[in-house]
Structure formats: C-alpha cells, structure tokens
Amino acid sequence: MSGNDVRIATNFHPTYSDVVGTTSGVTATLPGNRVSDISKDSNGRFYDWDAVYVPPRSCLYMKVGPGFGGTVDYRNTRSYGVWYKINNVGANIRALRSC
C-alpha cells in the first residue's frame, strides 16, 4: 500500500546487489492508497509481488515485516530506475519521491 502510485512486479532477479535488480514477470501500477491484492491472475489467485520500481534519483521509504514494525530506506542515485526487492518481508510503501 502506498500514498503514491507505484509500479510493482513479480519474479525479481538480483543484478546490482541482493536487493536491486530486474524483473521478468507481471508488472502493474498500484494506485495510491490501495493494497496489492486488487490484482489477481486468470485463476483468481493473488499475485506474489516481489519488487517495487524506484525511478531515477528517487527515494523509497517502506514499513516492512510483521506488523510493519521495521523500516527500509533506499536512495536510488542512478540516472535510471531500478527494481527494489520486497518479497518475503511484506511492505507498506510510505513514500516514493524525488530525493
């Protein structure tokens, strides 16, 4: 869930580090203040979202883990966007903005 529209994807592949890479699956734009369970596959199952897109020179701030008790901050200083791994932690994206 996010206050901003965010791009989410399945099938994350580490490229630049363990948490930054590419994706090869389904992508979707999650409207602001909506949860990711609005998207289902053709069999009616929820997608297993693995990554969130962080645009060039943008910062990502997330609440993560059980009860969203932890935080993650990621600053993308690159001139191109990257996919940031969120699978296996659960995530509530609090902000995705220019740095």
mmCIF file of C-alpha atoms in Angstrom:
data_model
loop_
_atom_site.group_PDB
_atom_site.id
_atom_site.type_symbol
_atom_site.label_atom_id
_atom_site.label_comp_id
_atom_site.label_asym_id
_atom_site.label_seq_id
_atom_site.Cartn_x
_atom_site.Cartn_y
_atom_site.Cartn_z
ATOM 1 C CA MET A 1 0.000 0.000 0.000
ATOM 2 C CA SER A 2 1.266 3.494 -0.758
ATOM 3 C CA GLY A 3 0.166 7.109 -0.708
ATOM 4 C CA ASN A 4 1.637 7.330 -4.214
ATOM 5 C CA ASP A 5 1.097 5.326 -7.387
ATOM 6 C CA VAL A 6 3.864 2.713 -7.554
ATOM 7 C CA ARG A 7 4.906 0.077 -10.068
ATOM 8 C CA ILE A 8 5.127 -3.432 -8.667
ATOM 9 C CA ALA A 9 6.354 -6.658 -10.264
ATOM 10 C CA THR A 10 6.773 -10.393 -9.840
ATOM 11 C CA ASN A 11 9.908 -12.511 -10.470
ATOM 12 C CA PHE A 12 12.728 -10.350 -9.069
ATOM 13 C CA HIS A 13 16.314 -11.110 -10.188
ATOM 14 C CA PRO A 14 19.254 -9.526 -8.314
ATOM 15 C CA THR A 15 21.501 -7.624 -10.695
ATOM 16 C CA TYR A 16 23.240 -4.755 -8.923
ATOM 17 C CA SER A 17 23.026 -6.165 -5.369
ATOM 18 C CA ASP A 18 20.877 -8.565 -3.355
ATOM 19 C CA VAL A 19 18.039 -6.052 -3.201
ATOM 20 C CA VAL A 20 18.336 -4.143 -6.501
ATOM 21 C CA GLY A 21 17.831 -5.790 -9.869
ATOM 22 C CA THR A 22 15.432 -6.603 -12.679
ATOM 23 C CA THR A 23 12.101 -8.389 -13.026
ATOM 24 C CA SER A 24 10.739 -10.788 -15.626
ATOM 25 C CA GLY A 25 7.150 -11.334 -14.624
ATOM 26 C CA VAL A 26 3.922 -9.418 -14.363
ATOM 27 C CA THR A 27 4.063 -5.670 -13.677
ATOM 28 C CA ALA A 28 1.258 -3.403 -12.540
ATOM 29 C CA THR A 29 0.753 0.134 -11.340
ATOM 30 C CA LEU A 30 -0.694 0.165 -7.858
ATOM 31 C CA PRO A 31 -2.852 3.268 -7.352
ATOM 32 C CA GLY A 32 -2.103 5.364 -4.290
ATOM 33 C CA ASN A 33 -3.658 4.173 -1.023
ATOM 34 C CA ARG A 34 -4.580 0.748 -2.430
ATOM 35 C CA VAL A 35 -3.312 -2.654 -1.388
ATOM 36 C CA SER A 36 -1.727 -5.046 -3.863
ATOM 37 C CA ASP A 37 -4.495 -7.630 -3.584
ATOM 38 C CA ILE A 38 -6.501 -5.706 -6.191
ATOM 39 C CA SER A 39 -4.603 -7.694 -8.861
ATOM 40 C CA LYS A 40 -5.268 -11.385 -9.464
ATOM 41 C CA ASP A 41 -4.173 -13.847 -12.118
ATOM 42 C CA SER A 42 -6.551 -15.532 -14.575
ATOM 43 C CA ASN A 43 -7.284 -18.251 -11.986
ATOM 44 C CA GLY A 44 -8.326 -15.707 -9.356
ATOM 45 C CA ARG A 45 -5.174 -16.067 -7.239
ATOM 46 C CA PHE A 46 -3.354 -13.071 -5.791
ATOM 47 C CA TYR A 47 -0.005 -12.303 -7.391
ATOM 48 C CA ASP A 48 3.137 -12.773 -5.304
ATOM 49 C CA TRP A 49 4.659 -9.313 -5.727
ATOM 50 C CA ASP A 50 8.452 -9.312 -5.430
ATOM 51 C CA ALA A 51 9.670 -5.796 -6.250
ATOM 52 C CA VAL A 52 8.800 -2.113 -6.413
ATOM 53 C CA TYR A 53 10.163 0.246 -9.086
ATOM 54 C CA VAL A 54 12.249 3.181 -7.829
ATOM 55 C CA PRO A 55 12.590 5.897 -10.508
ATOM 56 C CA PRO A 56 15.929 7.636 -11.215
ATOM 57 C CA ARG A 57 17.144 9.889 -8.412
ATOM 58 C CA SER A 58 14.264 8.918 -6.143
ATOM 59 C CA CYS A 59 13.942 7.694 -2.582
ATOM 60 C CA LEU A 60 11.833 4.810 -1.323
ATOM 61 C CA TYR A 61 10.668 4.612 2.280
ATOM 62 C CA MET A 62 8.839 1.471 3.445
ATOM 63 C CA LYS A 63 7.456 -0.060 6.595
ATOM 64 C CA VAL A 64 8.254 -3.774 6.387
ATOM 65 C CA GLY A 65 7.919 -7.114 8.131
ATOM 66 C CA PRO A 66 5.443 -8.462 10.668
ATOM 67 C CA GLY A 67 3.106 -5.687 11.723
ATOM 68 C CA PHE A 68 5.194 -3.352 9.559
ATOM 69 C CA GLY A 69 7.447 -2.763 12.591
ATOM 70 C CA GLY A 70 10.693 -2.288 10.626
ATOM 71 C CA THR A 71 11.698 0.377 8.141
ATOM 72 C CA VAL A 72 13.653 0.406 4.900
ATOM 73 C CA ASP A 73 15.039 3.477 3.189
ATOM 74 C CA TYR A 74 16.540 3.191 -0.289
ATOM 75 C CA ARG A 75 18.042 6.089 -2.236
ATOM 76 C CA ASN A 76 18.417 5.498 -5.980
ATOM 77 C CA THR A 77 21.146 7.912 -7.069
ATOM 78 C CA ARG A 78 21.392 6.341 -10.525
ATOM 79 C CA SER A 79 20.304 8.097 -13.719
ATOM 80 C CA TYR A 80 17.971 5.160 -14.425
ATOM 81 C CA GLY A 81 15.230 3.418 -12.478
ATOM 82 C CA VAL A 82 15.731 0.131 -10.622
ATOM 83 C CA TRP A 83 13.586 -2.591 -9.112
ATOM 84 C CA TYR A 84 13.925 -2.947 -5.323
ATOM 85 C CA LYS A 85 13.253 -6.349 -3.714
ATOM 86 C CA ILE A 86 10.273 -6.503 -1.362
ATOM 87 C CA ASN A 87 9.379 -10.197 -1.428
ATOM 88 C CA ASN A 88 9.459 -12.189 1.793
ATOM 89 C CA VAL A 89 9.235 -9.116 4.008
ATOM 90 C CA GLY A 90 5.788 -7.661 3.405
ATOM 91 C CA ALA A 91 5.864 -3.946 2.716
ATOM 92 C CA ASN A 92 3.844 -0.804 3.180
ATOM 93 C CA ILE A 93 5.366 1.881 0.986
ATOM 94 C CA ARG A 94 5.186 5.141 2.867
ATOM 95 C CA ALA A 95 6.852 7.392 0.292
ATOM 96 C CA LEU A 96 8.349 7.246 -3.180
ATOM 97 C CA ARG A 97 9.621 10.667 -4.133
ATOM 98 C CA SER A 98 12.448 12.677 -5.635
ATOM 99 C CA CYS A 99 15.455 12.962 -3.357
#
